PDB file of C-alpha atoms and ligand atoms in Angstrom:
ATOM      1  CA  MET H   1     -22.585   6.420   0.352  1.00  0.00           C
ATOM      2  CA  SER H   2     -19.491   4.702   0.714  1.00  0.00           C
ATOM      3  CA  VAL H   3     -17.350   6.505  -2.479  1.00  0.00           C
ATOM      4  CA  ALA H   4     -17.024   1.980  -2.434  1.00  0.00           C
ATOM      5  CA  THR H   5     -19.724   2.084  -3.859  1.00  0.00           C
ATOM      6  CA  ALA H   6     -20.060   5.540  -5.892  1.00  0.00           C
ATOM      7  CA  ALA H   7     -19.692   4.897 -10.237  1.00  0.00           C
ATOM      8  CA  LYS H   8     -17.543   7.858 -11.147  1.00  0.00           C
ATOM      9  CA  PRO H   9     -13.553   6.112 -10.028  1.00  0.00           C
ATOM     10  CA  VAL H  10     -12.363   8.138  -6.517  1.00  0.00           C
ATOM     11  CA  THR H  11     -10.131  10.947  -6.957  1.00  0.00           C
ATOM     12  CA  THR H  12      -7.605  12.456  -4.251  1.00  0.00           C
ATOM     13  CA  ARG H  13     -10.162  15.372  -4.044  1.00  0.00           C
ATOM     14  CA  ASP H  14     -12.740  12.528  -3.190  1.00  0.00           C
ATOM     15  CA  LEU H  15     -10.556  11.088  -0.094  1.00  0.00           C
ATOM     16  CA  ARG H  16      -9.562  14.405   0.079  1.00  0.00           C
ATOM     17  CA  ALA H  17     -13.193  15.421   1.348  1.00  0.00           C
ATOM     18  CA  ARG H  18     -13.610  12.402   3.542  1.00  0.00           C
ATOM     19  CA  LYS H  19     -11.583  13.561   6.442  1.00  0.00           C
ATOM     20  CA  ASP H  20     -13.866  12.879   9.400  1.00  0.00           C
ATOM     21  CA  GLY H  21     -16.313  10.453   6.788  1.00  0.00           C
ATOM     22  CA  ASP H  22     -16.899   7.741   6.090  1.00  0.00           C
ATOM     23  CA  PRO H  23     -13.421   5.684   7.030  1.00  0.00           C
ATOM     24  CA  ILE H  24     -11.435   4.853   3.551  1.00  0.00           C
ATOM     25  CA  VAL H  25     -11.410   0.935   2.509  1.00  0.00           C
ATOM     26  CA  CYS H  26      -7.700   0.883   1.397  1.00  0.00           C
ATOM     27  CA  LEU H  27      -5.917  -2.015   0.725  1.00  0.00           C
ATOM     28  CA  THR H  28      -2.922  -2.956  -1.712  1.00  0.00           C
ATOM     29  CA  ALA H  29      -2.532  -4.250  -4.986  1.00  0.00           C
ATOM     30  CA  TYR H  30       0.566  -5.394  -7.101  1.00  0.00           C
ATOM     31  CA  THR H  31      -1.470  -7.598  -9.811  1.00  0.00           C
ATOM     32  CA  ALA H  32      -4.298  -6.793 -12.006  1.00  0.00           C
ATOM     33  CA  PRO H  33      -6.123  -9.488 -11.387  1.00  0.00           C
ATOM     34  CA  MET H  34      -5.880  -9.094  -7.595  1.00  0.00           C
ATOM     35  CA  ALA H  35      -6.658  -5.328  -8.348  1.00  0.00           C
ATOM     36  CA  ARG H  36     -10.386  -6.739 -10.747  1.00  0.00           C
ATOM     37  CA  LEU H  37     -11.576  -8.577  -7.422  1.00  0.00           C
ATOM     38  CA  LEU H  38     -10.903  -5.829  -4.671  1.00  0.00           C
ATOM     39  CA  ASP H  39     -11.745  -2.949  -7.192  1.00  0.00           C
ATOM     40  CA  PRO H  40     -15.460  -2.946  -6.442  1.00  0.00           C
ATOM     41  CA  HIS H  41     -14.899  -2.530  -2.813  1.00  0.00           C
ATOM     42  CA  VAL H  42     -11.921  -0.825  -1.660  1.00  0.00           C
ATOM     43  CA  ASP H  43     -12.177   3.365  -2.304  1.00  0.00           C
ATOM     44  CA  VAL H  44      -7.869   3.624  -2.513  1.00  0.00           C
ATOM     45  CA  LEU H  45      -5.160   0.583  -4.217  1.00  0.00           C
ATOM     46  CA  LEU H  46      -1.961   1.361  -3.120  1.00  0.00           C
ATOM     47  CA  VAL H  47       0.439  -0.234  -4.824  1.00  0.00           C
ATOM     48  CA  GLY H  48       2.884  -0.710  -1.512  1.00  0.00           C
ATOM     49  CA  ASP H  49       6.417  -0.804  -2.001  1.00  0.00           C
ATOM     50  CA  SER H  50       6.258  -3.529   0.139  1.00  0.00           C
ATOM     51  CA  LEU H  51       5.347  -5.371  -2.814  1.00  0.00           C
ATOM     52  CA  GLY H  52       9.578  -6.205  -2.304  1.00  0.00           C
ATOM     53  CA  MET H  53       8.851  -8.194  -0.008  1.00  0.00           C
ATOM     54  CA  VAL H  54       5.805 -10.132  -0.306  1.00  0.00           C
ATOM     55  CA  VAL H  55       5.899 -10.546  -3.940  1.00  0.00           C
ATOM     56  CA  TYR H  56       9.658 -10.213  -4.220  1.00  0.00           C
ATOM     57  CA  GLY H  57      11.205 -11.541  -1.449  1.00  0.00           C
ATOM     58  CA  LEU H  58      13.115  -9.428  -0.512  1.00  0.00           C
ATOM     59  CA  PRO H  59      13.668  -8.617   3.022  1.00  0.00           C
ATOM     60  CA  THR H  60      12.739  -4.826   3.037  1.00  0.00           C
ATOM     61  CA  THR H  61      11.229  -2.490   0.485  1.00  0.00           C
ATOM     62  CA  VAL H  62      14.652  -0.724   0.058  1.00  0.00           C
ATOM     63  CA  GLY H  63      15.805  -3.207  -3.114  1.00  0.00           C
ATOM     64  CA  VAL H  64      13.267  -2.316  -4.753  1.00  0.00           C
ATOM     65  CA  THR H  65      13.551  -0.243  -7.709  1.00  0.00           C
ATOM     66  CA  LEU H  66      11.522   2.564  -9.960  1.00  0.00           C
ATOM     67  CA  GLU H  67      11.253   0.091 -12.723  1.00  0.00           C
ATOM     68  CA  MET H  68       9.241  -2.622 -10.136  1.00  0.00           C
ATOM     69  CA  MET H  69       6.511  -0.045  -9.056  1.00  0.00           C
ATOM     70  CA  ILE H  70       6.010   0.808 -12.612  1.00  0.00           C
ATOM     71  CA  ALA H  71       5.625  -2.453 -13.918  1.00  0.00           C
ATOM     72  CA  HIS H  72       3.078  -3.253 -11.123  1.00  0.00           C
ATOM     73  CA  GLY H  73       1.407   0.076 -11.067  1.00  0.00           C
ATOM     74  CA  ALA H  74       0.649   0.026 -14.065  1.00  0.00           C
ATOM     75  CA  ALA H  75      -0.857  -3.472 -14.322  1.00  0.00           C
ATOM     76  CA  VAL H  76      -3.149  -2.675 -11.270  1.00  0.00           C
ATOM     77  CA  VAL H  77      -4.339   0.900 -12.658  1.00  0.00           C
ATOM     78  CA  ARG H  78      -5.201  -1.213 -16.076  1.00  0.00           C
ATOM     79  CA  ALA H  79      -7.664  -3.518 -13.867  1.00  0.00           C
ATOM     80  CA  ALA H  80      -9.275  -0.437 -11.456  1.00  0.00           C
ATOM     81  CA  GLU H  81     -12.247   0.738 -12.651  1.00  0.00           C
ATOM     82  CA  HIS H  82     -13.507   2.236  -9.353  1.00  0.00           C
ATOM     83  CA  ALA H  83     -10.054   3.018  -6.891  1.00  0.00           C
ATOM     84  CA  CYS H  84      -8.395   5.678  -6.705  1.00  0.00           C
ATOM     85  CA  VAL H  85      -4.703   3.411  -7.341  1.00  0.00           C
ATOM     86  CA  VAL H  86      -2.127   5.274  -5.651  1.00  0.00           C
ATOM     87  CA  VAL H  87       2.319   3.807  -6.656  1.00  0.00           C
ATOM     88  CA  ASP H  88       4.441   4.573  -4.071  1.00  0.00           C
ATOM     89  CA  LEU H  89       7.907   5.838  -4.611  1.00  0.00           C
ATOM     90  CA  PRO H  90      10.497   3.638  -4.159  1.00  0.00           C
ATOM     91  CA  PHE H  91      13.189   4.067  -1.711  1.00  0.00           C
ATOM     92  CA  GLY H  92      16.130   6.494  -3.244  1.00  0.00           C
ATOM     93  CA  ALA H  93      13.553   7.958  -5.694  1.00  0.00           C
ATOM     94  CA  TYR H  94      12.423  10.695  -4.099  1.00  0.00           C
ATOM     95  CA  GLN H  95      14.825  11.284  -0.806  1.00  0.00           C
ATOM     96  CA  GLU H  96      17.791  13.861  -2.697  1.00  0.00           C
ATOM     97  CA  SER H  97      15.883  16.615  -3.892  1.00  0.00           C
ATOM     98  CA  PRO H  98      12.475  18.108  -4.836  1.00  0.00           C
ATOM     99  CA  GLU H  99      13.298  17.780  -8.429  1.00  0.00           C
ATOM    100  CA  GLN H 100      14.211  14.502  -8.748  1.00  0.00           C
ATOM    101  CA  ALA H 101      11.206  13.701  -6.549  1.00  0.00           C
ATOM    102  CA  PHE H 102       9.144  15.988  -9.195  1.00  0.00           C
ATOM    103  CA  ARG H 103      10.901  13.697 -12.426  1.00  0.00           C
ATOM    104  CA  ASN H 104      10.771  10.614 -10.546  1.00  0.00           C
ATOM    105  CA  ALA H 105       7.397  11.362  -9.536  1.00  0.00           C
ATOM    106  CA  ALA H 106       6.274  12.608 -13.185  1.00  0.00           C
ATOM    107  CA  ARG H 107       7.430   9.581 -14.509  1.00  0.00           C
ATOM    108  CA  VAL H 108       5.224   7.408 -12.722  1.00  0.00           C
ATOM    109  CA  MET H 109       2.297   8.438 -12.945  1.00  0.00           C
ATOM    110  CA  MET H 110       2.622   9.205 -16.923  1.00  0.00           C
ATOM    111  CA  GLU H 111       4.207   5.658 -17.365  1.00  0.00           C
ATOM    112  CA  THR H 112       1.335   4.238 -14.897  1.00  0.00           C
ATOM    113  CA  GLY H 113      -1.665   6.780 -15.553  1.00  0.00           C
ATOM    114  CA  CYS H 114      -1.214   6.561 -11.817  1.00  0.00           C
ATOM    115  CA  ALA H 115      -3.751   9.191 -10.239  1.00  0.00           C
ATOM    116  CA  ALA H 116      -1.210  10.311  -6.855  1.00  0.00           C
ATOM    117  CA  VAL H 117       2.252   9.167  -5.323  1.00  0.00           C
ATOM    118  CA  LYS H 118       3.400   7.985  -2.291  1.00  0.00           C
ATOM    119  CA  LEU H 119       6.190   8.836   0.364  1.00  0.00           C
ATOM    120  CA  GLU H 120       8.142   8.257   3.272  1.00  0.00           C
ATOM    121  CA  GLY H 121       9.336  11.385   5.732  1.00  0.00           C
ATOM    122  CA  GLY H 122       7.762  13.948   7.575  1.00  0.00           C
ATOM    123  CA  VAL H 123       9.315  17.331   8.275  1.00  0.00           C
ATOM    124  CA  GLU H 124      12.629  16.590   6.130  1.00  0.00           C
ATOM    125  CA  MET H 125      10.212  15.811   3.088  1.00  0.00           C
ATOM    126  CA  ALA H 126       7.571  18.481   3.680  1.00  0.00           C
ATOM    127  CA  ALA H 127       9.764  20.880   0.611  1.00  0.00           C
ATOM    128  CA  THR H 128       9.450  18.059  -1.407  1.00  0.00           C
ATOM    129  CA  ILE H 129       5.463  16.962  -0.786  1.00  0.00           C
ATOM    130  CA  ARG H 130       5.013  20.724  -1.984  1.00  0.00           C
ATOM    131  CA  PHE H 131       7.201  21.294  -5.051  1.00  0.00           C
ATOM    132  CA  LEU H 132       5.026  18.331  -5.658  1.00  0.00           C
ATOM    133  CA  ALA H 133       1.548  18.883  -4.701  1.00  0.00           C
ATOM    134  CA  GLU H 134       2.700  23.092  -6.406  1.00  0.00           C
ATOM    135  CA  ARG H 135       3.081  21.038  -9.844  1.00  0.00           C
ATOM    136  CA  GLY H 136       0.291  19.367 -10.180  1.00  0.00           C
ATOM    137  CA  ILE H 137       0.984  15.927  -8.130  1.00  0.00           C
ATOM    138  CA  PRO H 138      -1.454  15.070  -5.215  1.00  0.00           C
ATOM    139  CA  VAL H 139       1.136  13.022  -2.569  1.00  0.00           C
ATOM    140  CA  MET H 140       0.208  10.969   0.301  1.00  0.00           C
ATOM    141  CA  ALA H 141       2.519  10.871   2.837  1.00  0.00           C
ATOM    142  CA  HIS H 142       4.213   8.484   5.452  1.00  0.00           C
ATOM    143  CA  ILE H 143       4.665   8.901   8.682  1.00  0.00           C
ATOM    144  CA  GLY H 144       5.509   6.539  12.208  1.00  0.00           C
ATOM    145  CA  LEU H 145       7.036   3.105  10.901  1.00  0.00           C
ATOM    146  CA  THR H 146       8.538   4.212   7.984  1.00  0.00           C
ATOM    147  CA  PRO H 147       9.238   1.275   6.795  1.00  0.00           C
ATOM    148  CA  GLN H 148      12.465   2.361   3.884  1.00  0.00           C
ATOM    149  CA  ALA H 149      13.717   3.809   6.432  1.00  0.00           C
ATOM    150  CA  VAL H 150      14.502   0.463   8.373  1.00  0.00           C
ATOM    151  CA  HIS H 151      17.750   0.870   9.322  1.00  0.00           C
ATOM    152  CA  ALA H 152      17.573   3.641  10.069  1.00  0.00           C
ATOM    153  CA  LEU H 153      14.315   3.417  12.816  1.00  0.00           C
ATOM    154  CA  GLY H 154      16.910  -0.490  14.235  1.00  0.00           C
ATOM    155  CA  GLY H 155      14.063  -2.781  12.565  1.00  0.00           C
ATOM    156  CA  PHE H 156      10.329  -2.751  12.055  1.00  0.00           C
ATOM    157  CA  ILE H 157       9.150  -0.822  15.802  1.00  0.00           C
ATOM    158  CA  SER H 158       6.553   0.544  16.169  1.00  0.00           C
ATOM    159  CA  GLN H 159       7.482   4.450  17.662  1.00  0.00           C
ATOM    160  CA  GLY H 160       5.642   6.970  19.248  1.00  0.00           C
ATOM    161  CA  LYS H 161       6.427   5.039  23.191  1.00  0.00           C
ATOM    162  CA  THR H 162       8.614   8.185  24.355  1.00  0.00           C
ATOM    163  CA  GLU H 163       7.589  12.014  24.766  1.00  0.00           C
ATOM    164  CA  ALA H 164       9.907  12.891  22.503  1.00  0.00           C
ATOM    165  CA  GLU H 165       9.224  10.131  19.471  1.00  0.00           C
ATOM    166  CA  ALA H 166       5.874  11.138  19.964  1.00  0.00           C
ATOM    167  CA  ALA H 167       6.041  14.813  19.662  1.00  0.00           C
ATOM    168  CA  LYS H 168       8.530  13.958  15.950  1.00  0.00           C
ATOM    169  CA  VAL H 169       5.798  12.428  15.090  1.00  0.00           C
ATOM    170  CA  SER H 170       2.746  14.585  15.281  1.00  0.00           C
ATOM    171  CA  ALA H 171       5.297  17.519  14.068  1.00  0.00           C
ATOM    172  CA  ASP H 172       5.316  15.173  11.247  1.00  0.00           C
ATOM    173  CA  ALA H 173       1.629  15.207  10.790  1.00  0.00           C
ATOM    174  CA  ARG H 174       1.813  18.945  11.129  1.00  0.00           C
ATOM    175  CA  ALA H 175       4.657  19.355   8.217  1.00  0.00           C
ATOM    176  CA  VAL H 176       2.618  16.541   6.107  1.00  0.00           C
ATOM    177  CA  ALA H 177      -0.952  18.620   6.053  1.00  0.00           C
ATOM    178  CA  GLU H 178       0.970  22.316   5.794  1.00  0.00           C
ATOM    179  CA  ALA H 179       2.850  21.089   2.526  1.00  0.00           C
ATOM    180  CA  GLY H 180       0.067  19.897   0.573  1.00  0.00           C
ATOM    181  CA  ALA H 181       0.114  16.209   1.413  1.00  0.00           C
ATOM    182  CA  PHE H 182      -3.997  15.695   0.110  1.00  0.00           C
ATOM    183  CA  SER H 183      -4.229  12.126   2.799  1.00  0.00           C
ATOM    184  CA  VAL H 184      -1.283  11.356   5.365  1.00  0.00           C
ATOM    185  CA  VAL H 185      -0.479   6.749   5.511  1.00  0.00           C
ATOM    186  CA  ILE H 186       0.290   6.717  10.134  1.00  0.00           C
ATOM    187  CA  GLU H 187       2.579   2.722  10.435  1.00  0.00           C
ATOM    188  CA  GLY H 188       3.048   1.701  13.960  1.00  0.00           C
ATOM    189  CA  VAL H 189       2.705   4.246  16.117  1.00  0.00           C
ATOM    190  CA  GLN H 190       0.548   3.948  19.563  1.00  0.00           C
ATOM    191  CA  GLU H 191      -3.552   4.660  19.177  1.00  0.00           C
ATOM    192  CA  PRO H 192      -3.920   7.468  21.288  1.00  0.00           C
ATOM    193  CA  LEU H 193      -1.515   9.391  19.556  1.00  0.00           C
ATOM    194  CA  ALA H 194      -2.637   8.602  16.289  1.00  0.00           C
ATOM    195  CA  ARG H 195      -5.732   9.118  17.683  1.00  0.00           C
ATOM    196  CA  LYS H 196      -4.706  13.060  18.733  1.00  0.00           C
ATOM    197  CA  ILE H 197      -3.086  13.441  15.460  1.00  0.00           C
ATOM    198  CA  THR H 198      -6.933  12.656  13.504  1.00  0.00           C
ATOM    199  CA  GLU H 199      -7.992  14.954  15.665  1.00  0.00           C
ATOM    200  CA  GLU H 200      -5.673  17.646  15.331  1.00  0.00           C
ATOM    201  CA  ILE H 201      -4.728  18.012  11.843  1.00  0.00           C
ATOM    202  CA  GLY H 202      -6.642  18.534   8.212  1.00  0.00           C
ATOM    203  CA  ILE H 203      -6.053  15.858   6.224  1.00  0.00           C
ATOM    204  CA  PRO H 204      -7.258  12.112   6.237  1.00  0.00           C
ATOM    205  CA  THR H 205      -4.985   9.776   8.414  1.00  0.00           C
ATOM    206  CA  ILE H 206      -4.962   6.091   7.497  1.00  0.00           C
ATOM    207  CA  GLY H 207      -4.443   4.145   9.532  1.00  0.00           C
ATOM    208  CA  ILE H 208      -2.393   0.655   9.973  1.00  0.00           C
ATOM    209  CA  GLY H 209      -1.327  -0.511  13.139  1.00  0.00           C
ATOM    210  CA  ALA H 210      -2.384   3.581  14.387  1.00  0.00           C
ATOM    211  CA  SER H 211      -5.722   4.180  15.607  1.00  0.00           C
ATOM    212  CA  PRO H 212      -9.370   2.483  14.639  1.00  0.00           C
ATOM    213  CA  ALA H 213     -10.203   6.921  15.413  1.00  0.00           C
ATOM    214  CA  CYS H 214      -7.691   7.190  11.451  1.00  0.00           C
ATOM    215  CA  ASP H 215     -10.102   8.704   8.699  1.00  0.00           C
ATOM    216  CA  GLY H 216      -8.845   4.900   7.289  1.00  0.00           C
ATOM    217  CA  GLN H 217      -7.580   2.103   7.121  1.00  0.00           C
ATOM    218  CA  VAL H 218      -4.673   0.227   4.947  1.00  0.00           C
ATOM    219  CA  LEU H 219      -3.182  -3.370   4.735  1.00  0.00           C
ATOM    220  CA  VAL H 220      -0.956  -5.433   2.441  1.00  0.00           C
ATOM    221  CA  ILE H 221      -3.028  -8.103   1.372  1.00  0.00           C
ATOM    222  CA  ASP H 222      -1.075 -10.354   1.278  1.00  0.00           C
ATOM    223  CA  ASP H 223      -0.979 -10.281   4.804  1.00  0.00           C
ATOM    224  CA  VAL H 224      -4.583 -10.328   5.345  1.00  0.00           C
ATOM    225  CA  LEU H 225      -5.675 -13.889   2.427  1.00  0.00           C
ATOM    226  CA  GLY H 226      -2.601 -15.047   5.133  1.00  0.00           C
ATOM    227  CA  MET H 227      -0.279 -15.789   1.986  1.00  0.00           C
ATOM    228  CA  PHE H 228       2.836 -14.172   3.339  1.00  0.00           C
ATOM    229  CA  SER H 229       4.051 -16.137   6.829  1.00  0.00           C
ATOM    230  CA  ASP H 230       7.579 -14.294   7.191  1.00  0.00           C
ATOM    231  CA  PHE H 231       6.394 -13.314   9.797  1.00  0.00           C
ATOM    232  CA  LYS H 232       3.309 -11.256  11.337  1.00  0.00           C
ATOM    233  CA  PRO H 233       3.388  -7.247  12.936  1.00  0.00           C
ATOM    234  CA  LYS H 234       0.983  -7.509  15.579  1.00  0.00           C
ATOM    235  CA  PHE H 235      -1.748  -4.898  13.696  1.00  0.00           C
ATOM    236  CA  VAL H 236      -1.989  -7.284  10.941  1.00  0.00           C
ATOM    237  CA  LYS H 237      -5.621  -9.151  11.080  1.00  0.00           C
ATOM    238  CA  ARG H 238      -6.226 -12.315   9.217  1.00  0.00           C
ATOM    239  CA  TYR H 239      -8.997 -12.803   7.188  1.00  0.00           C
ATOM    240  CA  ALA H 240      -8.329 -16.316   5.429  1.00  0.00           C
ATOM    241  CA  ASP H 241      -5.658 -18.651   5.132  1.00  0.00           C
ATOM    242  CA  LEU H 242      -5.097 -18.750   1.904  1.00  0.00           C
ATOM    243  CA  GLY H 243      -0.818 -20.028   2.296  1.00  0.00           C
ATOM    244  CA  ALA H 244      -1.984 -23.166   3.897  1.00  0.00           C
ATOM    245  CA  GLU H 245      -4.672 -23.781   0.906  1.00  0.00           C
ATOM    246  CA  VAL H 246      -2.714 -23.057  -1.772  1.00  0.00           C
ATOM    247  CA  SER H 247      -0.194 -25.441  -0.189  1.00  0.00           C
ATOM    248  CA  GLU H 248      -3.105 -28.170   0.041  1.00  0.00           C
ATOM    249  CA  VAL H 249      -3.268 -27.795  -3.837  1.00  0.00           C
ATOM    250  CA  ALA H 250       0.200 -28.088  -4.484  1.00  0.00           C
ATOM    251  CA  LYS H 251       0.383 -31.523  -2.197  1.00  0.00           C
ATOM    252  CA  ARG H 252      -2.809 -32.522  -4.352  1.00  0.00           C
ATOM    253  CA  TYR H 253      -1.553 -31.961  -7.610  1.00  0.00           C
ATOM    254  CA  ALA H 254       1.843 -33.072  -7.253  1.00  0.00           C
ATOM    255  CA  ALA H 255       0.206 -36.849  -5.532  1.00  0.00           C
ATOM    256  CA  GLU H 256      -2.313 -36.734  -9.155  1.00  0.00           C
ATOM    257  CA  VAL H 257       0.467 -35.985 -11.654  1.00  0.00           C
ATOM    258  CA  LYS H 258       2.460 -39.026  -9.718  1.00  0.00           C
ATOM    259  CA  ALA H 259      -0.742 -40.546  -9.860  1.00  0.00           C
ATOM    260  CA  ARG H 260      -0.862 -40.017 -13.560  1.00  0.00           C
ATOM    261  CA  THR H 261      -4.989 -39.912 -12.799  1.00  0.00           C
ATOM    262  CA  PHE H 262      -4.218 -36.152 -13.662  1.00  0.00           C
ATOM    263  CA  PRO H 263      -5.068 -35.780 -17.017  1.00  0.00           C
ATOM    264  CA  GLY H 264      -7.581 -36.857 -16.564  1.00  0.00           C
ATOM    265  CA  PRO H 265     -10.173 -38.274 -20.175  1.00  0.00           C
ATOM    266  CA  GLU H 266     -11.836 -34.203 -19.764  1.00  0.00           C
ATOM    267  CA  HIS H 267      -9.048 -32.698 -19.337  1.00  0.00           C
ATOM    268  CA  CYS H 268      -7.247 -34.431 -23.129  1.00  0.00           C
ATOM    269  CA  PHE H 269      -7.764 -33.423 -26.464  1.00  0.00           C
ATOM    270  CA  GLY H 270      -8.882 -36.804 -28.914  1.00  0.00           C
ATOM    271  CA  VAL H 271     -10.316 -38.825 -26.051  1.00  0.00           C
ATOM    272  CA  LYS H 272     -13.655 -40.055 -26.382  1.00  0.00           C
ATOM    273  CA  ARG H 273     -15.132 -39.639 -22.761  1.00  0.00           C
TER     274      ARG H 273
HETATM  275  O1  LIG K 301       4.759  -0.417   1.039  1.00  0.00           O
HETATM  276  C1  LIG K 301       2.998  -0.016   1.619  1.00  0.00           C
HETATM  277  O2  LIG K 301       2.398  -1.451   1.373  1.00  0.00           O
HETATM  278  C2  LIG K 301       2.711   0.223   1.560  1.00  0.00           C
HETATM  279  C3  LIG K 301       1.286   0.320   3.467  1.00  0.00           C
HETATM  280  C4  LIG K 301       1.215  -0.887   4.400  1.00  0.00           C
HETATM  281  C5  LIG K 301       1.031   1.692   3.681  1.00  0.00           C
HETATM  282  O3  LIG K 301       3.694   1.115   3.001  1.00  0.00           O
END
C-alpha cells in the first residue's frame, strides 16, 4: 500500500524506508489551498524555494528569504493532514556554518511545524547535514543542478555530462547519504548517472530531471499546472494548461464588467428576480 493512502501522516522515517519500495510522490506547494488539494495524493509536500520564481517573480531562487520560507511553510503545514511537509532552507541561511544552519533550520521547524528541511549541496555540506541530523533535524539533501548555485554553475545547466562532473555528483550523493540525510533530491543530471546513484546509495533518491529509476519524483506544481510560462525545462511535464484558462477567465470577466452584465441580479442584494 502506498503511504499516500495511509491514515497517519507520513513521517521522514516512512520515507527513508521507501528505498527500493513504492515510488515516493512529491510536489511543491506554497499556499494552504493548494496544499489541501494536493495533500491526499502525495507523500511529500515540498515548500521549495522555487516559490521565489513562481510566486514572487524573482529571476532565480537566490533572493528568497527565511521569512518567505517560514510564512509559506506555515501555511502549507496548516493545510496538510497526510503528507510529510519539507521546507527549503534558502540561500545564505545555512552555508556559513553548521551552527548557522542549525539555528535557521530549528527556527523553520519551530515556526512552521514542518517535519524536515531541505538544503542544497553535497560533499561540502556533509558536515552540516550530520550536525543537523544528530540534533534532531531531518534533512533532505539536494544535489546535481542546485538552483541556489546558478551563478556558480553558469546557468540552469544539467550536470554529470563529463566524467569529472559525474564523479563529483556521485561523490556528493555518497557524502550526503553517509552524513545522515533521510533522502536526496537529484536534479538535472544525466539519466544513467541518476540510475547508478540510486542503485549505489542507501537512501531514497527523488528525481527531477533525473531518472524513472529514482525512488521518487518531484515537480514544481506551477510547472505541472501550466501556470509558470517564463521557461519550461526539458524535464517538466505539463498536465494542464491552467495559465491559458486563467487568462480566458480574466478576459470574460473584463468583458462582462465593461458590458455591465456582471454583476447580475442574482449577485445583488435587495433586487427582486
Ligand atoms: O525549490 C524547489 O521547488 C525544489 C524542487 C525543484 C526540488 O528544490
